[in-house]
Coordinates of C-alpha atoms and ligand atoms in Angstrom, one line a residue:
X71 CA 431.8 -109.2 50.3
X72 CA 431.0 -106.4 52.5
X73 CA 431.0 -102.9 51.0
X74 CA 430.6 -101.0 53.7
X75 CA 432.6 -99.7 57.1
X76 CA 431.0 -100.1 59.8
X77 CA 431.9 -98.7 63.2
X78 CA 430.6 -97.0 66.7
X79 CA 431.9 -92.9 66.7
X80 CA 431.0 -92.9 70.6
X81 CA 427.6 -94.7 70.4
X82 CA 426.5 -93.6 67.0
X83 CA 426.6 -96.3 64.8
X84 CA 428.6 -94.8 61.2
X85 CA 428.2 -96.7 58.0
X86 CA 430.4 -95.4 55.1
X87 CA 430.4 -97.1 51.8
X88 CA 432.9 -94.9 50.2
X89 CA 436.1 -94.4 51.5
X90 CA 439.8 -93.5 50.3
X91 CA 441.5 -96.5 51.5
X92 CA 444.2 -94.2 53.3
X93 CA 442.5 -91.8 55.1
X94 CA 443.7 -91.3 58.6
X95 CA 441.1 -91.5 61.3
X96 CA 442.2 -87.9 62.2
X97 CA 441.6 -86.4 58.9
X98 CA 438.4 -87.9 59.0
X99 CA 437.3 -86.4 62.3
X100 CA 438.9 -83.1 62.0
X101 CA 438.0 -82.4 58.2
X102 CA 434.8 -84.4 57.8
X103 CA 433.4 -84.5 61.4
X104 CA 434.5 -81.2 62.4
X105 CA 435.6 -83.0 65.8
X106 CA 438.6 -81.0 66.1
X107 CA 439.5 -82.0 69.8
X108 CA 442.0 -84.7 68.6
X109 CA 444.9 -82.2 67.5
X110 CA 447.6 -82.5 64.8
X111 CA 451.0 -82.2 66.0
X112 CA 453.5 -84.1 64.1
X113 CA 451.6 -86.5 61.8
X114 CA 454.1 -89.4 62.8
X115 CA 453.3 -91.0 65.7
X116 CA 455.6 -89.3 68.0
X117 CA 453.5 -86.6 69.6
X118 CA 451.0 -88.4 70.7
X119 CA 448.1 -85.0 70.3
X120 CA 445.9 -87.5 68.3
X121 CA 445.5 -89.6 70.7
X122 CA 442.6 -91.5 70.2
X123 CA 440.9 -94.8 72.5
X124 CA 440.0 -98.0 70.1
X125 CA 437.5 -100.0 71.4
X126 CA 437.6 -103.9 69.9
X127 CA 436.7 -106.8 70.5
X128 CA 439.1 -109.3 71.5
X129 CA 438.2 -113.1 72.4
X130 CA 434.6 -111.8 73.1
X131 CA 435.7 -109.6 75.7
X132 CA 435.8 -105.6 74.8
X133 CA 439.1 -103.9 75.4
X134 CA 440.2 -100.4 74.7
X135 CA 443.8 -99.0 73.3
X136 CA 445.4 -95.8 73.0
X137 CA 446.4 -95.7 69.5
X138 CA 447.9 -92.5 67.2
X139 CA 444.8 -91.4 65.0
X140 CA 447.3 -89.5 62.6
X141 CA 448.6 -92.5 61.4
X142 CA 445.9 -95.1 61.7
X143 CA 443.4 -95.3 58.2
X144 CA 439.7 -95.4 59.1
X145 CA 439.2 -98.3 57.5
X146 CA 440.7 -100.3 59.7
X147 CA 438.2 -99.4 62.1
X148 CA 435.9 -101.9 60.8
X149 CA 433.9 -103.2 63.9
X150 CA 435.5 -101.2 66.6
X151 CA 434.3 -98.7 68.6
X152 CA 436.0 -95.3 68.1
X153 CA 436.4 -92.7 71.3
X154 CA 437.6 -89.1 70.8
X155 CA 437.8 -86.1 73.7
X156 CA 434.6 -85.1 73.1
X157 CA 433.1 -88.2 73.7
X158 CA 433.7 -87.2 77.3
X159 CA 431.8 -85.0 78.6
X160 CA 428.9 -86.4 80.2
X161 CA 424.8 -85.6 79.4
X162 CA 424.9 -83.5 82.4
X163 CA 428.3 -81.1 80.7
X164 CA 430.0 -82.6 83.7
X165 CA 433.5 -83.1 83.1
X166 CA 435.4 -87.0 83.1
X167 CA 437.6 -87.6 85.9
X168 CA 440.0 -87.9 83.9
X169 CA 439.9 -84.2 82.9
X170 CA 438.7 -83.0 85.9
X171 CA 441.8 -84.7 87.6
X172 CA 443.7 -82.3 84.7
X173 CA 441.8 -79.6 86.1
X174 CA 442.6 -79.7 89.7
X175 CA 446.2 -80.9 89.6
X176 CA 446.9 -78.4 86.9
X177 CA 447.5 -80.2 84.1
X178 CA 447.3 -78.0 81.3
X179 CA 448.7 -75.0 80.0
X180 CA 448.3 -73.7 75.9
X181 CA 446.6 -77.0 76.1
X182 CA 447.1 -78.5 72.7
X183 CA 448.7 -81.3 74.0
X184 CA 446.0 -82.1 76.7
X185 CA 442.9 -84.1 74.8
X186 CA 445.9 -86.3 73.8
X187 CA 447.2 -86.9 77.6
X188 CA 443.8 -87.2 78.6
X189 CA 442.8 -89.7 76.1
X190 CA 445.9 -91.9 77.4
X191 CA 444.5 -91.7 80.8
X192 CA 441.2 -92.6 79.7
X193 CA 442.6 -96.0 78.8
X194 CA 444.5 -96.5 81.3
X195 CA 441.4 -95.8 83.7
X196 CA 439.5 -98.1 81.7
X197 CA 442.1 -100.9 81.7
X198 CA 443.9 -100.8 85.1
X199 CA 443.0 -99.7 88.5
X200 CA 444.9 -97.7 90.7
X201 CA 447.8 -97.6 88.5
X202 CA 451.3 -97.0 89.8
X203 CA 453.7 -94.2 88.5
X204 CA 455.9 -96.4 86.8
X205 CA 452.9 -97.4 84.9
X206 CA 451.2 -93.9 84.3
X207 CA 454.9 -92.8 82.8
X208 CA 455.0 -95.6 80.4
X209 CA 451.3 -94.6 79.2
X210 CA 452.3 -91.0 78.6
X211 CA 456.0 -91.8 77.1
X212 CA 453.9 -91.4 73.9
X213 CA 452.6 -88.1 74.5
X214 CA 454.9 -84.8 74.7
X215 CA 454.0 -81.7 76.5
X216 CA 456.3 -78.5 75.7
X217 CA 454.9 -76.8 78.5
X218 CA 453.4 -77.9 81.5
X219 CA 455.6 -80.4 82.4
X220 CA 455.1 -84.0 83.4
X221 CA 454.6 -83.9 86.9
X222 CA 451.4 -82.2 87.4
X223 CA 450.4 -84.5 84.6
X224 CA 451.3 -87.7 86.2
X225 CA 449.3 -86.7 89.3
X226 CA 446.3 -86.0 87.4
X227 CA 447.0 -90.1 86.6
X228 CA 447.6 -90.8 90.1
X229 CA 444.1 -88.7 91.1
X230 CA 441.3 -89.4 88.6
X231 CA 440.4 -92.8 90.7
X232 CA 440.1 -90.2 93.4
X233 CA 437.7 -88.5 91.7
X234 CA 435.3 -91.1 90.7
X235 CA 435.6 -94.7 91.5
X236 CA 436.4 -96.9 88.3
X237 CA 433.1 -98.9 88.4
X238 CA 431.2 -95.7 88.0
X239 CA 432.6 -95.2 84.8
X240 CA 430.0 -94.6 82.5
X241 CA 432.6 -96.5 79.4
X242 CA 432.8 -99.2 81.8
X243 CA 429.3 -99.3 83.0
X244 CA 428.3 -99.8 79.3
X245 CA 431.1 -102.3 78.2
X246 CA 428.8 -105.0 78.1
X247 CA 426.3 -103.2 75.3
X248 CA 429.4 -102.0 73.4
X249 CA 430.4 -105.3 73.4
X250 CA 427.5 -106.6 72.2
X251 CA 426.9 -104.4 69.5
X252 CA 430.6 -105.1 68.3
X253 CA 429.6 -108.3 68.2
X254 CA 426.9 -107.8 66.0
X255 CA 429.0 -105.8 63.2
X256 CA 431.9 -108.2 63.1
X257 CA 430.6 -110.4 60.5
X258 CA 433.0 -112.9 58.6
X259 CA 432.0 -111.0 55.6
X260 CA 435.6 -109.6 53.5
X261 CA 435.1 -105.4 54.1
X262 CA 435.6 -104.2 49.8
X263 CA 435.8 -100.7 50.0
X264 CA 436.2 -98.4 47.1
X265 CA 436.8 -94.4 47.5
X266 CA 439.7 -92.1 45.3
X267 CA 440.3 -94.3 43.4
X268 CA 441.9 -96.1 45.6
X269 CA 440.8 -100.3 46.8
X270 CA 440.7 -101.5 50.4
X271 CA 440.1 -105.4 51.6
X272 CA 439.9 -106.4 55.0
X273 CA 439.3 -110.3 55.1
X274 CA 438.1 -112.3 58.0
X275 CA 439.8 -115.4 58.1
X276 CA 443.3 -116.4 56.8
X277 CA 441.7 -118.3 53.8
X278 CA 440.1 -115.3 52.6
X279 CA 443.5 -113.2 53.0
X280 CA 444.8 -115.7 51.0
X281 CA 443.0 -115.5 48.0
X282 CA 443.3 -111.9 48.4
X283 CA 446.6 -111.9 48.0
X284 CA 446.4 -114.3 45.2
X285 CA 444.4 -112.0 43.3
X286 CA 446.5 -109.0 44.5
X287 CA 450.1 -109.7 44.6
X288 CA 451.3 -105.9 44.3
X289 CA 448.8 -104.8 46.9
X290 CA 450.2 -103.3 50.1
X291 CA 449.5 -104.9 53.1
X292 CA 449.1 -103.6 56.8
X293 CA 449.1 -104.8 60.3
X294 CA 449.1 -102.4 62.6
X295 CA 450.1 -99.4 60.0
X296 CA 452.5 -97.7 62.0
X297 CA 455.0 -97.9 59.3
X298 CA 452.8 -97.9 56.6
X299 CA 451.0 -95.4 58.1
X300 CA 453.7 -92.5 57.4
X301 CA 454.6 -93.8 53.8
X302 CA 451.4 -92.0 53.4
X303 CA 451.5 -89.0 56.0
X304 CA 455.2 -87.9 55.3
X305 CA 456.2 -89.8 52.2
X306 CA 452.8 -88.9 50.7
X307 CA 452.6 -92.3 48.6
X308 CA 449.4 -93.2 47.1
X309 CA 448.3 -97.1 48.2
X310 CA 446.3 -99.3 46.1
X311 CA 445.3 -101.7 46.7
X312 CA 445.5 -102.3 50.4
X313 CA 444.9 -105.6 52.1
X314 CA 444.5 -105.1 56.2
X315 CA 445.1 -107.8 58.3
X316 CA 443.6 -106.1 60.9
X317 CA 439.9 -108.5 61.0
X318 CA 441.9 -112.1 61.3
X319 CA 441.3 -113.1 64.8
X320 CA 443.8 -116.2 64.8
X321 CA 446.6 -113.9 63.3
X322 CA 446.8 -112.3 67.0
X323 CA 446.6 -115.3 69.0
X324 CA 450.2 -116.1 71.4
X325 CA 450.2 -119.3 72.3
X326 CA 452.4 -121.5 75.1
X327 CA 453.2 -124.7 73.3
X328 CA 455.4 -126.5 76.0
X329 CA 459.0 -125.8 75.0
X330 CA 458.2 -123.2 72.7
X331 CA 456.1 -120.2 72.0
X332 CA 454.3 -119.1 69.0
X333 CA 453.3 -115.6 68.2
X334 CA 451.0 -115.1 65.5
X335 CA 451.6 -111.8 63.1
X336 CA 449.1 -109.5 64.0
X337 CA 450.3 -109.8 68.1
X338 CA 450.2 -106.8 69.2
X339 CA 454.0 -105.2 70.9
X340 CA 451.6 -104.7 74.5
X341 CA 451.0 -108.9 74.2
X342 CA 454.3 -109.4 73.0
X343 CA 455.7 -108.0 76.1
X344 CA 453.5 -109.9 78.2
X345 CA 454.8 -112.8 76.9
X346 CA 458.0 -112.6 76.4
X347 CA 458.2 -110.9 80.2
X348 CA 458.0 -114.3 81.1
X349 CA 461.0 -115.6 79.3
X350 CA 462.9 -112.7 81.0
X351 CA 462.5 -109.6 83.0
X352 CA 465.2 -108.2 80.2
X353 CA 462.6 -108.3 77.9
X354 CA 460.1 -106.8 79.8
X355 CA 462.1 -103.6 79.6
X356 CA 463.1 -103.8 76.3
X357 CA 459.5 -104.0 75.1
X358 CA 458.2 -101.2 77.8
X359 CA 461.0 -99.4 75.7
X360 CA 459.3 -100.2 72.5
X361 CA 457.8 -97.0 71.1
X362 CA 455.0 -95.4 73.0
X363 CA 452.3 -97.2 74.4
X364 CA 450.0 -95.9 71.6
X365 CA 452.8 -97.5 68.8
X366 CA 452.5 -100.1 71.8
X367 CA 449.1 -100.9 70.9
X368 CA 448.7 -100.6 67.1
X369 CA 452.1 -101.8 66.0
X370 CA 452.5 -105.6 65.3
X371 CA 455.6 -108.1 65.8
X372 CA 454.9 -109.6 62.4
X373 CA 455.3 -105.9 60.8
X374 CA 458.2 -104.9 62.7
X375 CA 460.0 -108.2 61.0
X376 CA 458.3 -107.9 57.8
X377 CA 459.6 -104.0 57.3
X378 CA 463.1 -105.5 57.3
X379 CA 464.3 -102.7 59.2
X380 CA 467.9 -103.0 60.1
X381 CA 467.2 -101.0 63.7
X382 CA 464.1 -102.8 64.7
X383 CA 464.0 -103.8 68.0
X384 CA 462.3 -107.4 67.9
X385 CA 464.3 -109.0 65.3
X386 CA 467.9 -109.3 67.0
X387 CA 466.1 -110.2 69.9
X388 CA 464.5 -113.1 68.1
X389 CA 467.2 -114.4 66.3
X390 CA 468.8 -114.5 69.0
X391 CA 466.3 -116.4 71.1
X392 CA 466.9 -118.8 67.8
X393 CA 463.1 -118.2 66.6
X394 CA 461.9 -119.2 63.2
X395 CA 459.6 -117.6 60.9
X396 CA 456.3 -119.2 59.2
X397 CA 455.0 -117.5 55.8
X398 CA 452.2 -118.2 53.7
X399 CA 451.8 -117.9 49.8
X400 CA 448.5 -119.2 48.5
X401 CA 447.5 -122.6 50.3
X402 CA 451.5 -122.8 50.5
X403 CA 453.5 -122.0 54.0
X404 CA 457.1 -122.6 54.8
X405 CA 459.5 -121.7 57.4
X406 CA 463.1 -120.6 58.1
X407 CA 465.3 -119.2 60.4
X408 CA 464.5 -115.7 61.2
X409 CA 468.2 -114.5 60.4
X410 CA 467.7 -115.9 57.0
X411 CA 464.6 -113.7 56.1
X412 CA 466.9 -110.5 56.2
X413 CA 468.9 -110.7 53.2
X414 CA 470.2 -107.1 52.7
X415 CA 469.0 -103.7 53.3
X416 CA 466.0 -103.1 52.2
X417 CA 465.4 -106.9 50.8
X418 CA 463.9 -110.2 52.6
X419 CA 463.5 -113.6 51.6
X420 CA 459.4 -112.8 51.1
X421 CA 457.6 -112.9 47.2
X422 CA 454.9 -110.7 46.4
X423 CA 451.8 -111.9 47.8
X424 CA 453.5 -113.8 50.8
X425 CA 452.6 -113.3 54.0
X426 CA 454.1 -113.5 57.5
X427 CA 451.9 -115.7 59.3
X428 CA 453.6 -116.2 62.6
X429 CA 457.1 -117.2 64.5
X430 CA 457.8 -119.5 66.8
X431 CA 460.4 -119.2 70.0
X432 CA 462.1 -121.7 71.8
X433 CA 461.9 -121.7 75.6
X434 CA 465.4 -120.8 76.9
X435 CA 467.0 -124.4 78.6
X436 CA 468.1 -124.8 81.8
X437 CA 471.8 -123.2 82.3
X438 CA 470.7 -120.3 78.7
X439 CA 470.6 -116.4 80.0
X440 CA 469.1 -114.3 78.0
X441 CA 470.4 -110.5 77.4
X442 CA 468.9 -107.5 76.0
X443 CA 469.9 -104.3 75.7
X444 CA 468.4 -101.5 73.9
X445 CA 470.6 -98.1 73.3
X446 CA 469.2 -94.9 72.1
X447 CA 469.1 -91.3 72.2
X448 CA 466.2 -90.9 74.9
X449 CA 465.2 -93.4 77.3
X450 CA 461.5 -93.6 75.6
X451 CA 459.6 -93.7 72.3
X452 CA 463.0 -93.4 70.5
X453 CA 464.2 -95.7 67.7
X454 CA 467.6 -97.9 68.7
X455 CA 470.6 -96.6 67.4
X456 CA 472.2 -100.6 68.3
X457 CA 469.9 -102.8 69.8
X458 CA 471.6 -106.2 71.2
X459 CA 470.5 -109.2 72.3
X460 CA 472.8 -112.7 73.5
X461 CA 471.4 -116.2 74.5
X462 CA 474.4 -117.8 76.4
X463 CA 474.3 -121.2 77.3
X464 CA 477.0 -122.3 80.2
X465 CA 478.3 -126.1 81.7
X466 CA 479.7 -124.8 84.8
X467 CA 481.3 -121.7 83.7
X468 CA 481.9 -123.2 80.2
X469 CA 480.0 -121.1 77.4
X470 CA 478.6 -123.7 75.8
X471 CA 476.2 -122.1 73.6
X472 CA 476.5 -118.5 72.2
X473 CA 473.9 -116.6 70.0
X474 CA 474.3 -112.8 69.8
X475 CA 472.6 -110.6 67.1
X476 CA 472.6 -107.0 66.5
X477 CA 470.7 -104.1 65.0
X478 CA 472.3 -101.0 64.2
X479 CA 475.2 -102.7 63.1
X480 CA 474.4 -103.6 59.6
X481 CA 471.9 -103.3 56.4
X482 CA 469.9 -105.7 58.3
X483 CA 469.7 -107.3 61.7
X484 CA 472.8 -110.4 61.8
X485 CA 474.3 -112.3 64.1
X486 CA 478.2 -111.6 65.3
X487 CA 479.2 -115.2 64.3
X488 CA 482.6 -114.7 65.0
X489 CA 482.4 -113.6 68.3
X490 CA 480.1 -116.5 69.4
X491 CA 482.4 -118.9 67.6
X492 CA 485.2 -117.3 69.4
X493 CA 483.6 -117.5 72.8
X494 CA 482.2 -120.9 72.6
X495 CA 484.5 -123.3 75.2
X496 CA 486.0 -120.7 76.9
X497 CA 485.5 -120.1 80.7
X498 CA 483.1 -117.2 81.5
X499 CA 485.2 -115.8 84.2
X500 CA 488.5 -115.3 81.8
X501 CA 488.1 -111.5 81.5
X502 CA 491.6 -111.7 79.2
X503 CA 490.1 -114.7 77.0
X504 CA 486.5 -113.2 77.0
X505 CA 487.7 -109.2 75.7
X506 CA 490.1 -111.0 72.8
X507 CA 486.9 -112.7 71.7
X508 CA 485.0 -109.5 72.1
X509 CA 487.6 -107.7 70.1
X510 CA 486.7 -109.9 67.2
X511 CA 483.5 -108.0 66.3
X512 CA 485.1 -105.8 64.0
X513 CA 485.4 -108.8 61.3
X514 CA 481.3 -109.5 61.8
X515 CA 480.2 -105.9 61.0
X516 CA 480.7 -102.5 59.0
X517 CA 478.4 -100.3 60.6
X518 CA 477.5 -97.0 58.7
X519 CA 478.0 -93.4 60.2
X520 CA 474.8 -91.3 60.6
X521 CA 472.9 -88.9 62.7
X522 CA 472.1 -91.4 65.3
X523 CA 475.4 -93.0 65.7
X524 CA 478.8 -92.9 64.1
X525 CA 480.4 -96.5 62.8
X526 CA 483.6 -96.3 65.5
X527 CA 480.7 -95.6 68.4
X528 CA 478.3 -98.8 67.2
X529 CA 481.1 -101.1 67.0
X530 CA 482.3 -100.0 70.4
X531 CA 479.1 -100.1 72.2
X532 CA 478.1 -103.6 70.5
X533 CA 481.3 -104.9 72.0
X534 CA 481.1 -103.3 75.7
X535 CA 477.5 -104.9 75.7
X536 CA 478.7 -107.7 75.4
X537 CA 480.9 -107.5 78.0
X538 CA 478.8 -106.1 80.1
X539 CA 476.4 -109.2 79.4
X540 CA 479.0 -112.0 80.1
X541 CA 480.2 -109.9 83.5
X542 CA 476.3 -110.0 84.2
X543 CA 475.4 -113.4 83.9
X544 CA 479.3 -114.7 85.3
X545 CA 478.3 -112.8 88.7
X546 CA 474.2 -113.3 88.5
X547 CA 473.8 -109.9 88.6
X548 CA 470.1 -108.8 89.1
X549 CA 470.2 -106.0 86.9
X550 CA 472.0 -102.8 89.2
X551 CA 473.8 -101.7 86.1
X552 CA 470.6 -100.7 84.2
X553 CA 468.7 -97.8 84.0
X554 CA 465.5 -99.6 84.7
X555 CA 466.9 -100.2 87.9
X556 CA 467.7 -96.9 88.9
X557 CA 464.2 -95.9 88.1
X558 CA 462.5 -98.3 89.8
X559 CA 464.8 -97.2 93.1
X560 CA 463.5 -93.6 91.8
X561 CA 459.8 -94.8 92.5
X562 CA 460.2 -96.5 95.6
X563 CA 461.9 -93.6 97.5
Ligands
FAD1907 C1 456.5 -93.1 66.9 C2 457.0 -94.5 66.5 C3 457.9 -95.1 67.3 C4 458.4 -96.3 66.9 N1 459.3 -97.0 67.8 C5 459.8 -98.2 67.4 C6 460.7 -98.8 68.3 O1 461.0 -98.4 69.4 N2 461.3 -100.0 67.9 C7 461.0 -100.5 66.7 O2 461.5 -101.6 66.3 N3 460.1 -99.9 65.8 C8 459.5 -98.8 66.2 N4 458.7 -98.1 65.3 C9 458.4 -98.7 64.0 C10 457.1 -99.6 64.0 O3 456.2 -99.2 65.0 C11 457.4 -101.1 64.1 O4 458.3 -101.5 63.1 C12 456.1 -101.9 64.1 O5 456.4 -103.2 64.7 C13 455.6 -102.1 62.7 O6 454.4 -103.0 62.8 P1 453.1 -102.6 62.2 O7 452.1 -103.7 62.5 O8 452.6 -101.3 62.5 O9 453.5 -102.7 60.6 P2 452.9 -102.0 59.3 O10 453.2 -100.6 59.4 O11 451.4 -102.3 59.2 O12 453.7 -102.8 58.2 C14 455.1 -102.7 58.1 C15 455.6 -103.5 56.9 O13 455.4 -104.9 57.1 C16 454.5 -105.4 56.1 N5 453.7 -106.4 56.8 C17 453.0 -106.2 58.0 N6 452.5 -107.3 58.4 C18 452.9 -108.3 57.5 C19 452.6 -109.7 57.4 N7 452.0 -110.4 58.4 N8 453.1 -110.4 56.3 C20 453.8 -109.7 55.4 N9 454.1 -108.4 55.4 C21 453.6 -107.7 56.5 C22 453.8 -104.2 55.5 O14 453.4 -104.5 54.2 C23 454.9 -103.1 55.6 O15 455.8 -103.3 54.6 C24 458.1 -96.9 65.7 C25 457.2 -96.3 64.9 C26 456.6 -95.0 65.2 C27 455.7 -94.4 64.3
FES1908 S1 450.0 -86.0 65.4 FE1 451.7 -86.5 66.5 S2 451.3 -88.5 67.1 FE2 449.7 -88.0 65.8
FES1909 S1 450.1 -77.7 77.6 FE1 451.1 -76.8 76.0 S2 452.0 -78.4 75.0 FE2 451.2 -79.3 76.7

């Protein structure tokens, strides 16, 4: 065992070997650093003021994410490379491009927003060249500005290229010695770390996680902590103690195995989308809708099924894709269908100690359509109030094959079985036949009233999107009805 953390602040190499297991990265740089760029705004993950770029290693190759420092504990920066605003400035107090872009388009105003915006734009810079609008808005869906407004903002996005080519990016220009030195501190060594009284693991490989959990059953663990992370920040709960996931390489790997595809736990939502974009342009939207880019980047599919959240987004779409689960306890895994983990609110089919180790997907057959729809307050970063998903499989204009699952509707996310068994056989073009089966809903759900959405308006919605989702596939709509449509006709005039 390792008992120290060991990361890159910029390119100063820090070693701690004390550390409350639960200390957000932003506490540490405001309170202990004194780096008080990175702002405070909300302390959840919404605001995006603490934006902060991650750099890690993945396959060998170095990669940087935007990632919410308010709700990410430094621990789990074990072998990274952290960047923060005022890592920027070059030796010469020349400013980025990225903030100089800020500068000249105006980009700022009380400015306590801006070394979050900026940050966002550093990674994109680092990641993408010449990125288009569509893209720049989804990077900075994570990051509110009460008062500049977005547009001079987005063209500080559209000019920092402008400014300074990419490739004379200083980050850039020294990716390869970052990466090397990342190399050099990720070890297979299990990080220990002690500090308030508090524990922290972070094993290497799945065999060490497993005796881990052996030996902690009770202990808490996290993926990408941006659930866990506000269990601390708002519900100010005390961890211990806490077993990261964070180090395992082959928990993130996504993998193409012929007719199906496998996801591990620790994928990230920006992978996820990646793959699953390739399945269907549906869920290519539904995942750009997933959170900010910054919740994008940390958050994991295997947490967002493991919360058991009844209004997470990935689960009805996976159980209706038909996926299947894989858990390990101990030297022990098994599997099931993913709708049978969720067995009411607040309570899955998972022991203490057992961990999500990935889920597998079945490519959609010849003659299945996939559906997705996500429905919510704002168009961005906002939790679903129903999220829906259908795989329908047609003979001719037979449904032959129905799975539909919701979120929103229940304790947890469920299929509508009696709609699907009412559908099954009958022709998709029979409007009459199709809303009597539609109208069946009711009997598969008893949603519950609440600020997001009242019962009457769930029910409804669940049943019109279906609908909508039958009408789409019967007349092989491309998608004209959707706002992602609109909004791409918005960029291209
Ligand atoms: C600002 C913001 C916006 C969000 N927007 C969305 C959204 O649009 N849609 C949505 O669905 N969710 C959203 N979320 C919720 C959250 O981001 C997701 O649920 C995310 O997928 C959780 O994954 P994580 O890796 O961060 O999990 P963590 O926070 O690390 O863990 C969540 C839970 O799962 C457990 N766990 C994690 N991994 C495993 C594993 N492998 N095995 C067993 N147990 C495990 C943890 O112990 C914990 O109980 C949002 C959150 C924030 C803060
Ligand atoms: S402070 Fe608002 S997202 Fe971190
Ligand atoms: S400049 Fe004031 S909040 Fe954005």
């Amino acid at each position: 065992m390792r008992e120290s953390l060991r990361f890159l602040l910029g390119d100063r190499l820090v070693e701690i070997n004390r550390c409350d297991p639960t200390l957000t990265v932003l506490d540490w740089l405001r309170l202990n650093q004194r780096m008080t760029g990175t702002k405070e705004g909300c302390a959840e993950g919404d605001c995006g003021a603490c934006t902060v770029v991650v750099g890690r290693l993945d396959r060998g190759l170095l990669r940087y994410e935007a990632i919410n420092a308010c709700i990410r504990f430094l621990p789990t920066l074990d072998g990274c490379q952290l960047l923060t605003v005022e890592h920027l400035k070059g030796a010469d107090g020349a400013l980025h491009p990225v903030q100089q872009a800020m500068v000249e388009c105006h980009g700022s105003q009380c400015g306590f927003c801006t070394p979050g915006f900026v940050m966002s734009l550093l990674a994109l810079r680092l990641n993408e060249a010449e990125p288009s609008v569509g893209r720049i808005e989804d990077v900075l869906a994570g990051n509110l500005c009460r008062c500049t407004g977005y547009e001079p903002i987005i063209a500080a996005g559209r000019r920092m290229d402008e400014i300074a080519p990419r490739d004379a990016d200083r980050f850039l220009r020294e990716r390869d010695v970052v990466a090397a030195r990342l190399t050099a501190l990720n070890d297979s060594e299990t990080l220990a770390l002690h500090g308030n009284g508090g524990r922290f693991y972070a094993p290497a490989t799945v065999e060490m996680l497993a005796e881990l959990v052996a030996a902690h059953p009770q202990a808490t663990l996290i993926a990408g902590a941006t659930d866990v992370g506000l269990w601390v920040t708002k519900a100010m709960k005390r961890l211990d103690p806490v077993i990261s996931l964070g180090r395992i390489e082959a928990l993130r790997a996504i993998t193409d195995e012929g007719d199906h595809l496998r996801f591990g736990a620790m994928a990230g939502h920006i992978d996820v989308r990646t793959a699953l974009a390739a399945l269907s342009p549906q869920l290519d939207e539904l995942m750009r809708r997933f959170g900010g880019e910054q919740v994008r980047n940390a958050g994991t599919i295997g947490g967002n099924i493991a919360n058991g959240s009844p209004i997470g987004d990935s689960p009805p779409l996976l159980i209706a894709l038909g996926a299947t689960l894989h858990l390990r306890h101990g030297g022990k895994a098994r599997s099931l269908p993913l709708e049978r983990f969720f067995l009411a609110y607040g309570n899955q089919d998972r022991a203490a100690g057992e961990v999500v180790t990935h889920v597998t997907v079945p490519r959609p057959e010849a003659g299945e359509h996939i559906r997705a729809f996500k429905i919510a307050k704002r168009n961005d970063q906002d939790i679903s109030s129903v999220m829906g998903a259908l795989k329908i499989g047609l003979d001719g204009c037979r449904i032959a094959s129905a799975r539909i699952a919701f979120g929103g509707l229940a304790g947890i996310p469920r299929r509508s079985e009696t709609v699907e068994a009412a559908l099954i056989g009958m022709s998709i073009d029979d409007e009459a036949a199709v809303a009597a089966a539609v109208s069946r809903i009711a009997g598969d759900f008893t949603p519950m009233d609440d600020h997001r959405a009242s019962a009457r308006y769930r029910l409804t919605v669940a049943g019109n999107l279906i609908r909508k989702a039958l009408m789409e596939i019967a007349t092989g709509s491309r998608g004209e009805t959707r706002i992602a449509h609109l909004r791409e006709a918005h960029h291209a005039a």
